[in-house]
Amino acid sequence: MNIYTQRLPTDYHPQSEIQSIALNYDTRQKCRFRATLDNGQDIGVDLPRTGVLRGGAFIGTETGEVLQVQAAPEKLLCITANEPFDLLKAAYHLGNRHVPLMLTPTALYLEPDYVLADMVRGLGLTVEEVMHPFEPESGAYAQHQHDNRLRPYHAHH
């Protein structure tokens, strides 16, 4: 069994075709787990505790085997609004409850929680169950790479 013990740099580019594995958010938060590749091969993962494996990340073994991790689609709640400010209000209220939350320009995604779904519906937003990869925000104090969804702030004078 291959044991993946290294997180490869975010700018790593494989020289050849490599295998990938789709994992849900719960598994990608763990630094130690076992999984099975599509070809039936069992693998082990024993990584340093340095944060969540993001979709697209590469991990490696001591012997040079490389695997790409993908964010698997999972059951989530998708919150949308008619007005952007309503989506902002929902993000504020959900953030106050410290739930993992994925932000996009047009929707918020969170793990199924029907108490929170009812609260958000009460604010006038739409909530639907979807299958979607989950990449929640890592938090303002976390050390992480910014992805392309995040734009730098430019002051307008």
Short mmCIF file of N, CA and C in Angstrom, two decimals, residues 5 21 25 31 58 60 76 85 104 113 128 151:
data_model
loop_
_atom_site.label_atom_id
_atom_site.label_comp_id
_atom_site.label_asym_id
_atom_site.label_seq_id
_atom_site.Cartn_x
_atom_site.Cartn_y
_atom_site.Cartn_z
N THR A 5 2.78 10.91 2.37
CA THR A 5 3.20 11.63 3.57
C THR A 5 3.60 13.07 3.30
N ILE A 21 -7.90 11.32 -6.88
CA ILE A 21 -8.91 10.74 -6.01
C ILE A 21 -9.84 11.86 -5.55
N TYR A 25 -15.28 16.77 1.92
CA TYR A 25 -14.65 17.77 2.79
C TYR A 25 -14.24 17.16 4.13
N CYS A 31 -5.68 14.57 8.60
CA CYS A 31 -4.30 14.39 8.14
C CYS A 31 -3.95 12.91 8.01
N PHE A 58 -1.78 18.33 -4.63
CA PHE A 58 -0.99 17.14 -4.92
C PHE A 58 -0.34 16.64 -3.64
N GLY A 60 2.35 13.32 -2.13
CA GLY A 60 3.33 12.39 -2.63
C GLY A 60 3.81 11.42 -1.57
N LEU A 76 -25.13 19.24 -0.25
CA LEU A 76 -24.99 20.54 0.40
C LEU A 76 -26.29 21.32 0.28
N PHE A 85 -27.43 42.01 -1.47
CA PHE A 85 -27.34 42.36 -0.05
C PHE A 85 -27.97 41.28 0.83
N THR A 104 -19.54 32.01 -2.97
CA THR A 104 -19.36 32.29 -4.39
C THR A 104 -20.06 33.62 -4.65
N ASP A 113 -28.08 21.45 7.28
CA ASP A 113 -28.48 21.80 8.65
C ASP A 113 -29.83 22.48 8.50
N GLU A 128 -31.84 25.29 -1.42
CA GLU A 128 -32.12 24.01 -2.08
C GLU A 128 -30.97 23.05 -1.83
N ARG A 151 -10.63 38.66 -5.20
CA ARG A 151 -10.06 39.79 -5.93
C ARG A 151 -9.46 40.77 -4.92
#
